[in-house]
CSV table of C-alpha atoms in Angstrom, one decimal:
chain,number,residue,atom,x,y,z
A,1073,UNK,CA,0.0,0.0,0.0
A,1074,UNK,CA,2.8,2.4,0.8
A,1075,UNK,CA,4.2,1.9,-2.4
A,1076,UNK,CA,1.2,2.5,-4.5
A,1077,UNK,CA,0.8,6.1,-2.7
A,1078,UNK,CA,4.3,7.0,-3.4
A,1079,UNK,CA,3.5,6.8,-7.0
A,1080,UNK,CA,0.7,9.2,-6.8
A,1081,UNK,CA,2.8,12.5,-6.7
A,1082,UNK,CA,4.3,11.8,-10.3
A,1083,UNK,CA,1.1,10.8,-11.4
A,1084,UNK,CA,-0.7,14.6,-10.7
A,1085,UNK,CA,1.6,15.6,-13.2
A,1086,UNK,CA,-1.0,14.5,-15.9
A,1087,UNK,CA,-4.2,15.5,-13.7
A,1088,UNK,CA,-4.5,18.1,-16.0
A,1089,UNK,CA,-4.3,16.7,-19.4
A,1090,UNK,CA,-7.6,16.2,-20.1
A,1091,UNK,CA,-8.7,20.3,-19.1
A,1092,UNK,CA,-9.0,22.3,-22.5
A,1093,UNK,CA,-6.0,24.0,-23.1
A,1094,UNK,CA,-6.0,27.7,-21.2
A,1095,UNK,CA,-6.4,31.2,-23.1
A,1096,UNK,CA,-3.5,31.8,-25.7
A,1097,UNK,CA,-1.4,35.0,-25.0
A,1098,UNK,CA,-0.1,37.5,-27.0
A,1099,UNK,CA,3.2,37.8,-27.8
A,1100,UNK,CA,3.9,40.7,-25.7
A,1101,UNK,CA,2.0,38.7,-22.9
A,1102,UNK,CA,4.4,35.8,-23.2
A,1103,UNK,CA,7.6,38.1,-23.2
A,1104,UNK,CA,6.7,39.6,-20.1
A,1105,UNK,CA,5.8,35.5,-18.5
A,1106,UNK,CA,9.3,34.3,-19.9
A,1107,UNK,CA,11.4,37.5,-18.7
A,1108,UNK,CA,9.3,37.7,-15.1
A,1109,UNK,CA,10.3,33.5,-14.8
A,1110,UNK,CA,13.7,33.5,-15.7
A,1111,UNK,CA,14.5,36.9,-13.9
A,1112,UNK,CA,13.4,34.1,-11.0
A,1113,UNK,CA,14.7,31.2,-12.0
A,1114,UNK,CA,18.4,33.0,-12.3
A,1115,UNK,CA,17.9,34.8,-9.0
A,1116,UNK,CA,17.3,31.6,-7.6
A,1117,UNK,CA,19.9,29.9,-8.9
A,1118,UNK,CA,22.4,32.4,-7.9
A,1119,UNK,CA,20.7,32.0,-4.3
A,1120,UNK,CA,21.6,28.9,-4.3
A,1121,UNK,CA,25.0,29.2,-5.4
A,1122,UNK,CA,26.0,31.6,-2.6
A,1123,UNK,CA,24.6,29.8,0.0
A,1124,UNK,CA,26.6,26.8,-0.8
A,1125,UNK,CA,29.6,29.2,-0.6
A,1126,UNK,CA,28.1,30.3,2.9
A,1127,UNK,CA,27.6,33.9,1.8
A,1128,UNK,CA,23.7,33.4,2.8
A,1129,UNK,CA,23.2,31.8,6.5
A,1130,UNK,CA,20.4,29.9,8.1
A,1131,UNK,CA,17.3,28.8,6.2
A,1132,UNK,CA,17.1,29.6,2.0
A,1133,UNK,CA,14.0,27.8,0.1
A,1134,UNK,CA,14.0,28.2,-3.5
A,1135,UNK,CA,11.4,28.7,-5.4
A,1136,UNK,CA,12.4,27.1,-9.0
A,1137,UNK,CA,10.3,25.0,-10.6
A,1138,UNK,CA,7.2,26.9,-9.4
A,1139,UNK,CA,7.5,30.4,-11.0
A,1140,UNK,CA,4.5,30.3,-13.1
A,1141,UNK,CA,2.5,30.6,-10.3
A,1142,UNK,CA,3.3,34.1,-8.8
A,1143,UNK,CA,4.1,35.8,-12.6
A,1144,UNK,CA,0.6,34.8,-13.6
A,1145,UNK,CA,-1.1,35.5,-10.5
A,1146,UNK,CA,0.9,39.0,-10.8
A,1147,UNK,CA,-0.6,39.5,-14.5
A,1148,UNK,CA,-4.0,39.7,-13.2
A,1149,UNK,CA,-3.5,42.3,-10.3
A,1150,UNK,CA,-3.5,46.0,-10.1
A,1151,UNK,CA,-1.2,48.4,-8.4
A,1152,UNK,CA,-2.7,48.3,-4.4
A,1153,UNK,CA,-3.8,44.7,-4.5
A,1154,UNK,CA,-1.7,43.0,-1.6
A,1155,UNK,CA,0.2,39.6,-1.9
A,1156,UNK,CA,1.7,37.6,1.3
A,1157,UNK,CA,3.4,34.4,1.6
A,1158,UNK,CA,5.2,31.6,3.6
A,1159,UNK,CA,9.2,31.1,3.5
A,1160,UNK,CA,9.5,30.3,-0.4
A,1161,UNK,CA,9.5,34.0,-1.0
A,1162,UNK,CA,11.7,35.4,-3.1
A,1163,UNK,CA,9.9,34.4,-6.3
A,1164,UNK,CA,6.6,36.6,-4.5
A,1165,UNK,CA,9.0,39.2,-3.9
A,1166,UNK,CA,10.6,39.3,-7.4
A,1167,UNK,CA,7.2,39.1,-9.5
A,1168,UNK,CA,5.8,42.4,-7.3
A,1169,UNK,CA,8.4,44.4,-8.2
A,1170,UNK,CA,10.9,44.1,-5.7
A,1171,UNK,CA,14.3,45.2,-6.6
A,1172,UNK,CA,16.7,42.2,-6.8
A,1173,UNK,CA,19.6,44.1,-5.0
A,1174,UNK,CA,17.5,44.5,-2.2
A,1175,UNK,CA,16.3,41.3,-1.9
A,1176,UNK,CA,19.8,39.2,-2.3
A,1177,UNK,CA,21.3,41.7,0.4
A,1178,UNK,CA,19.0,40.8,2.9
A,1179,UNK,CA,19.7,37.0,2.0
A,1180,UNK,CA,23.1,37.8,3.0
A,1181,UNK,CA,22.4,39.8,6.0
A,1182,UNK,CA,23.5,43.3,4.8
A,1183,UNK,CA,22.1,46.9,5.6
A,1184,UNK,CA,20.8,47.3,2.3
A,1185,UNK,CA,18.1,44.7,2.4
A,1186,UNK,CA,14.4,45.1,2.5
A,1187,UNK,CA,14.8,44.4,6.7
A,1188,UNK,CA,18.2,46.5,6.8
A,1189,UNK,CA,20.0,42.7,7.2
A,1190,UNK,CA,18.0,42.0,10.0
A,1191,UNK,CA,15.4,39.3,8.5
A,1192,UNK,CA,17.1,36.9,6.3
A,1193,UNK,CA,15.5,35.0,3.5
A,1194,UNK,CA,11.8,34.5,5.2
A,1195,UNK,CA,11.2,37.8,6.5
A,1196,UNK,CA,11.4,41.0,4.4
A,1197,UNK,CA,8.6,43.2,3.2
A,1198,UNK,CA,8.1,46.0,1.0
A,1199,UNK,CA,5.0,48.4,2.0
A,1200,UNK,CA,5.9,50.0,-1.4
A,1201,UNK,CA,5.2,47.3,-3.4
A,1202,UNK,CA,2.1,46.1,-0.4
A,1203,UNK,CA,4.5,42.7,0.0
A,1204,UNK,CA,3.2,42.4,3.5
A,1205,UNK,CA,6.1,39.1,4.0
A,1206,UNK,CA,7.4,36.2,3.8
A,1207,UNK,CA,6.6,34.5,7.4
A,1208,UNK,CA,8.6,31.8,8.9
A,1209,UNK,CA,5.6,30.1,10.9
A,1210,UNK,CA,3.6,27.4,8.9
A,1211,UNK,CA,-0.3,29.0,7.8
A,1212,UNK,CA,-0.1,32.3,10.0
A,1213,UNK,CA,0.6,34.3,7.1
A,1214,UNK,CA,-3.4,32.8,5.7
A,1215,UNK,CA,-4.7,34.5,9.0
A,1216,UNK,CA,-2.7,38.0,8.6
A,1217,UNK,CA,-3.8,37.4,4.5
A,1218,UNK,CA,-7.3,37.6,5.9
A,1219,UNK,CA,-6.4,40.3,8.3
A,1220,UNK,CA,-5.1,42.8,4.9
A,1221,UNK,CA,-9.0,41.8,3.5
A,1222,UNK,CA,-10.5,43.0,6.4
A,1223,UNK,CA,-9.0,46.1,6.3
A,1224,UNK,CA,-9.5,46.6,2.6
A,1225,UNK,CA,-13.3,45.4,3.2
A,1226,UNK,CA,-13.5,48.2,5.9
A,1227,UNK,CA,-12.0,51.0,3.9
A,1228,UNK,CA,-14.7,50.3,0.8
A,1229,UNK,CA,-11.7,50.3,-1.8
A,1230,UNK,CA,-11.4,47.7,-4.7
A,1231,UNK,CA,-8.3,45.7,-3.7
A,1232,UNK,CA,-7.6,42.3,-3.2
A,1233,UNK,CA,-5.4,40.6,-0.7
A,1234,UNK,CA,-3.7,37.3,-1.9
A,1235,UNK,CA,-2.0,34.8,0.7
A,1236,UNK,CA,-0.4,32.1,-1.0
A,1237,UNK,CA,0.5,28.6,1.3
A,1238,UNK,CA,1.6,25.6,0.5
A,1239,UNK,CA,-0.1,22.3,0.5
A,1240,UNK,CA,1.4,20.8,4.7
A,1241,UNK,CA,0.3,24.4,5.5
A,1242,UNK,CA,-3.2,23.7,4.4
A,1243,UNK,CA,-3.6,21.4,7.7
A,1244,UNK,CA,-3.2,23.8,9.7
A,1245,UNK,CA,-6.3,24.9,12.1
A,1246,UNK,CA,-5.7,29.0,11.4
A,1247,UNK,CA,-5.9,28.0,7.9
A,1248,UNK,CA,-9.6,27.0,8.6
A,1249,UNK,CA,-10.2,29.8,11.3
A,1250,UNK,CA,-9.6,32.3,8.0
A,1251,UNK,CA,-11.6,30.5,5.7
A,1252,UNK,CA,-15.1,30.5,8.1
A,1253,UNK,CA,-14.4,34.3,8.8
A,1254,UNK,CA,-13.6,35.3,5.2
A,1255,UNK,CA,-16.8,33.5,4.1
A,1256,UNK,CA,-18.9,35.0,6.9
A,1257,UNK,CA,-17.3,38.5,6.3
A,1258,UNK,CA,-17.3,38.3,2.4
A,1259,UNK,CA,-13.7,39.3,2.4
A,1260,UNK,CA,-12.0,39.6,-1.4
A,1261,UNK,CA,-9.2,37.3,-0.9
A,1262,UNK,CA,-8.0,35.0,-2.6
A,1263,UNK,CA,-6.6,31.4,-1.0
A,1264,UNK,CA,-3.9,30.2,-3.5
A,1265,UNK,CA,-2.5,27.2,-2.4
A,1266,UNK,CA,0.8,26.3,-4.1
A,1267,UNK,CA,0.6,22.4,-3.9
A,1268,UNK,CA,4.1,21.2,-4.6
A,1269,UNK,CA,3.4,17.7,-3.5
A,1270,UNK,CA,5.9,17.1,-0.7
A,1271,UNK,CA,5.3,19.8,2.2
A,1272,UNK,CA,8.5,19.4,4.2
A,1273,UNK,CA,9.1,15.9,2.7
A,1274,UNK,CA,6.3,13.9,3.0
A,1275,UNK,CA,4.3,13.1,0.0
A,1276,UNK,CA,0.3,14.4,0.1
A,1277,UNK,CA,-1.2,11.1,0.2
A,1278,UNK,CA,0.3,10.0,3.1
A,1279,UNK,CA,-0.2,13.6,4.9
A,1280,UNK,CA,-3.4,14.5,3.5
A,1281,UNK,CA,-6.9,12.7,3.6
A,1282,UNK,CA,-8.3,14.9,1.3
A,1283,UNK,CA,-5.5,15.4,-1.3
A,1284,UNK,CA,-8.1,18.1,-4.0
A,1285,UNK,CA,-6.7,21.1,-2.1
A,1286,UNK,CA,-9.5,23.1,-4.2
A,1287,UNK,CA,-11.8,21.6,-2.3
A,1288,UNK,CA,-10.6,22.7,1.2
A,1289,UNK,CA,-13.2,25.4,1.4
A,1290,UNK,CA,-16.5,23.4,0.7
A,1291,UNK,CA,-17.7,23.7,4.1
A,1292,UNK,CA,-17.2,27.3,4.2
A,1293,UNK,CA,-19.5,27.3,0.6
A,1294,UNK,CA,-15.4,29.0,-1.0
A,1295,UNK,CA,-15.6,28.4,-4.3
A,1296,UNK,CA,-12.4,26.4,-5.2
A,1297,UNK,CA,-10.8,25.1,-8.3
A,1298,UNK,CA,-7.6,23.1,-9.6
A,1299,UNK,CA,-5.0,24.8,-12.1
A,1300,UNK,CA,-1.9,23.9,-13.7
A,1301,UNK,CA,0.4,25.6,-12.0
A,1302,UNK,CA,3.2,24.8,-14.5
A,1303,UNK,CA,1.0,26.7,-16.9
A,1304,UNK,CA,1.2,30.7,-16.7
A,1305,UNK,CA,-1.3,30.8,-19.5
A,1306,UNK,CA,-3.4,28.7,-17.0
A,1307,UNK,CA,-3.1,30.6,-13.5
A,1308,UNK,CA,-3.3,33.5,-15.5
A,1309,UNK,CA,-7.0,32.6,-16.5
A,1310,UNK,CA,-8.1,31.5,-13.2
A,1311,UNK,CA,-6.2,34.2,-11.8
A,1312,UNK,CA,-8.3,36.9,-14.0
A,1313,UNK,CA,-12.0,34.7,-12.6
A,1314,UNK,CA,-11.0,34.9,-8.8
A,1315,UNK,CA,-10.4,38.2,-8.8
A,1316,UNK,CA,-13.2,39.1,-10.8
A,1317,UNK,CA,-15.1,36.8,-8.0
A,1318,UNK,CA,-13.2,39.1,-5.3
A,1319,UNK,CA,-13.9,42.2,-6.6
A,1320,UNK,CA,-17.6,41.9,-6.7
A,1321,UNK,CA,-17.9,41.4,-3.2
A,1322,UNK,CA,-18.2,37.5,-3.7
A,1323,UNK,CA,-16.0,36.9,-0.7
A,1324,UNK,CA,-13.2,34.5,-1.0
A,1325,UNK,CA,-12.0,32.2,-3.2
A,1326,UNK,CA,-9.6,28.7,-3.3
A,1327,UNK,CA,-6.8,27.9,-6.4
A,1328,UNK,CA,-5.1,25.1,-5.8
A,1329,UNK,CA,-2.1,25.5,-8.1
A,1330,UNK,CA,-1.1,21.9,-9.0
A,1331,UNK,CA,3.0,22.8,-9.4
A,1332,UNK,CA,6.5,21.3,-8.3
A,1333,UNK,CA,9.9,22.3,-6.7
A,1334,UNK,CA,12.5,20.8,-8.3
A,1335,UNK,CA,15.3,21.4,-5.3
A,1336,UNK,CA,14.5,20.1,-1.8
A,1337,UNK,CA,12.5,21.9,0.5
A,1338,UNK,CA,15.4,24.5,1.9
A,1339,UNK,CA,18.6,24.1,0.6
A,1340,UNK,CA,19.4,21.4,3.5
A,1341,UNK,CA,17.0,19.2,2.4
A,1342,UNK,CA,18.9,16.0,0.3
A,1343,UNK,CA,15.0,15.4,-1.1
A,1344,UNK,CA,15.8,11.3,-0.8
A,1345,UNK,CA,11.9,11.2,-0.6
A,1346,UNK,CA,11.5,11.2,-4.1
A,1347,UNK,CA,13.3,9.8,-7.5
A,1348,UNK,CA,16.1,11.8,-9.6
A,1349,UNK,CA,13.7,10.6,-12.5
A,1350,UNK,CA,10.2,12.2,-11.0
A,1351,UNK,CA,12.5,15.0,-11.1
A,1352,UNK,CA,13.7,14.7,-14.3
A,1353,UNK,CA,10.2,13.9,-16.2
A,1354,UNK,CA,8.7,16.9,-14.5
A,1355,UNK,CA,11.6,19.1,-16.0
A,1356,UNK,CA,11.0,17.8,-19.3
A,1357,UNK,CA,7.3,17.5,-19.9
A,1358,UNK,CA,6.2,20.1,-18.2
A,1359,UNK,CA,9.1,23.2,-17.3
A,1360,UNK,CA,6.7,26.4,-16.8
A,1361,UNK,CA,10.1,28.9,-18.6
A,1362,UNK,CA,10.5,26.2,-21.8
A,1363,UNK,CA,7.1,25.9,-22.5
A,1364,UNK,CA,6.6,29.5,-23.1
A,1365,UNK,CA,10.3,29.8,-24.7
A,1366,UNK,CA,8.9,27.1,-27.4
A,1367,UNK,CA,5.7,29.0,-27.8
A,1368,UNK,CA,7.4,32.2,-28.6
A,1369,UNK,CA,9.5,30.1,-31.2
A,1370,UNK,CA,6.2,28.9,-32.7
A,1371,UNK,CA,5.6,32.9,-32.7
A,1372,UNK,CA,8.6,33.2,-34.8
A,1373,UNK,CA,10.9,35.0,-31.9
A,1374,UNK,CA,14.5,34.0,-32.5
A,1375,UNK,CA,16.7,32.1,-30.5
A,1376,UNK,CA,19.3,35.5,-30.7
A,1377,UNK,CA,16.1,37.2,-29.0
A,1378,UNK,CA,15.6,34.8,-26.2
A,1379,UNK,CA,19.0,34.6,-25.6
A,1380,UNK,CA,19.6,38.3,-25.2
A,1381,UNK,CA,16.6,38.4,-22.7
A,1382,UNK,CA,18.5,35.6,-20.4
A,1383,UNK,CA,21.3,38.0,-21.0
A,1384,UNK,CA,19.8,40.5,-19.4
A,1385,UNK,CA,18.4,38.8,-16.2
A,1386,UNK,CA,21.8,37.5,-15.7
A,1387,UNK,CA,23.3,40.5,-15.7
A,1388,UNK,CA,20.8,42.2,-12.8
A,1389,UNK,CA,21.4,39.0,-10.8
A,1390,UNK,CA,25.3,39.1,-11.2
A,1391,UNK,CA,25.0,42.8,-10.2
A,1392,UNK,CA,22.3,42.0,-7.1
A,1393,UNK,CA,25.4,39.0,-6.3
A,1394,UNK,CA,28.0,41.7,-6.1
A,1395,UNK,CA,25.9,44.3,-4.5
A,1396,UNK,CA,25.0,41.8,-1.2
A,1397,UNK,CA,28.2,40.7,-1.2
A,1398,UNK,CA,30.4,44.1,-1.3
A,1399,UNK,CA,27.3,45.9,1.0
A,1400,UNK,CA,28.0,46.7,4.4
A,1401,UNK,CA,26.7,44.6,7.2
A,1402,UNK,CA,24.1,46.2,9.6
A,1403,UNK,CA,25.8,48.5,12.6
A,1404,UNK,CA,25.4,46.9,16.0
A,1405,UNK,CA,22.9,49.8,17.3
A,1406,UNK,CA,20.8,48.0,15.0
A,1407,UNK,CA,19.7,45.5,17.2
A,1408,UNK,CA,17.4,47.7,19.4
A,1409,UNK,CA,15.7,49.2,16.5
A,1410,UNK,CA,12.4,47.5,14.9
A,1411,UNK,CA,11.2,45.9,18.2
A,1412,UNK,CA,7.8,46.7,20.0
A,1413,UNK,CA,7.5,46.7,23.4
């Protein structure tokens, strides 16, 4: 029996095969997907790199593999809309706007980082750009999400608050808590849980009784549904319907964004829960950055063009690299600043 359930991760790669294919984009539409993902996907990868030179200390979760889920949520929000999230941030941070200098200093602890050094990789914010966090403990950030639709709820204006969480946070009790007020309160936010398969390492069907995330909110009467994740084209679409559903004082609303990390959980995690071939397949079939590369192809965009748009993202991640690592580190009187009493 415990074999047959370790298969079933690999086999949610396909759930989606069957759903009619997702609105086509434009061209400038897919431009903006591929440069948003790989401005990511490098920044991530350059995360990683220092970290295993120990330039970055204590936790670091990447977010690669699962970038078409923030750059298409991102397409279908306005300026004032609020987005907050677990410890895989700095995708979230990235897509909102958030410079990459600032955000790879404070990964390695330096004054110029979104928390002046002083948060690390799971806790920096930008009111600027209304990133209300990265939070370190497991479903809180769902309750403060619901908190941010309270408030807009209260001040009559037209934004929505999205709190993204993955799928071992969705067993948490606050998670529930949010949903029955939400629901009760008609708040416009949106539930987006990012369902990579493996929480902290343990596959959903051995964690979760009911493994349709979407579904979560059925007893609160939240309208839920399933999306391929991999696909921006996809969360894009069902990205543009909850919000929609948000902004006409609907209340809530559940996407459970079928996607996958292809690192381990943080970057201390060996991942010897699942197979170097899972891995692999997942890479190949369904990578969210080739699939629109090979639809711009199809558009006639050359290879020179693509390349020169990797180009750039590598350079304004080589340049974030050299700016966290040359930055100064935070003075000691820094310490007693920040805190409430």
């Amino acid at each position: 029996m415990a074999a047959t359930k370790k298969s079933a991760p690999a086999e949610q790669a396909s759930s989606n095969d069957a759903k009619s294919s997702p609105p086509a984009f434009n061209r400038d539409q897919e431009m903006r997907a591929l440069r948003d993902m790989l401005l990511i996907r490098r920044f991530e990868e350059k995360a990683g790199q220092l970290y295993g030179m120990g330039a970055i200390g204590g936790f670091c979760h990447l977010y690669i593999g699962q970038e078409a889920v923030v750059v298409g949520m991102q397409m279908a929000l306005k300026y004032g809309d609020q987005i907050i999230t677990g410890y895989r941030d700095h995708g979230h941070m990235l897509a909102c706007g958030m410079d990459a200098n600032g955000v790879m200093a404070e990964l390695t602890g330096r004054r110029g980082g979104y928390s002046k050094g002083k948060g690390g990789s799971m806790h920096m914010f930008s009111r600027e750009k209304h990133f209300y966090g990265g939070h370190g403990i497991v479903g809180a950030q769902v309750s403060l999400g619901t908190g941010l639709a309270f408030a807009n709820r209260y001040r009559e204006n037209d934004n929505v608050s999205v709190a993204y969480f993955g799928d071992g946070a969705s067993n948490q009790g606050q998670v529930y808590e949010s949903f029955n007020m939400a629901e009760l309160w008609k708040l416009p936010v949106i539930y987006v849980i990012e369902n990579n398969r493996y929480a902290m390492g343990t596959s959903v069907v051995r964690s979760s009784a009911q493994t349709d995330f979407s579904k979560r909110g059925v007893s609160f009467n939240i309208p839920g549904e399933q999306v391929d994740g991999m696909d921006v084209r996809a969360v894009k679409a069902a990205a543009d319907k909850a919000v929609a559903h948000c902004r006409a004082g609907k209340g809530p609303y559940i996407l459970e964004m079928q996607t996958y990390r292809y690192r381990g959980h943080s970057m201390s995690d060996p991942a010897k829960y699942r197979t170097r071939e899972e891995v692999e397949k997942i890479r190949h079939d369904q990578d969210p950055i080739e699939q629109v590369r090979n639809r711009l192809l199809e558009l006639k965009v050359s290879e020179q063009d693509l390349k020169a748009i990797d180009a750039e993202v590598r350079e304004i991640v080589n340049a974030s690299a050299d700016f966290a690592q040359n930055d100064p580190e935070p003075d000691a009187s820094e310490l007693y600043t920040d805190i409430y009493r």
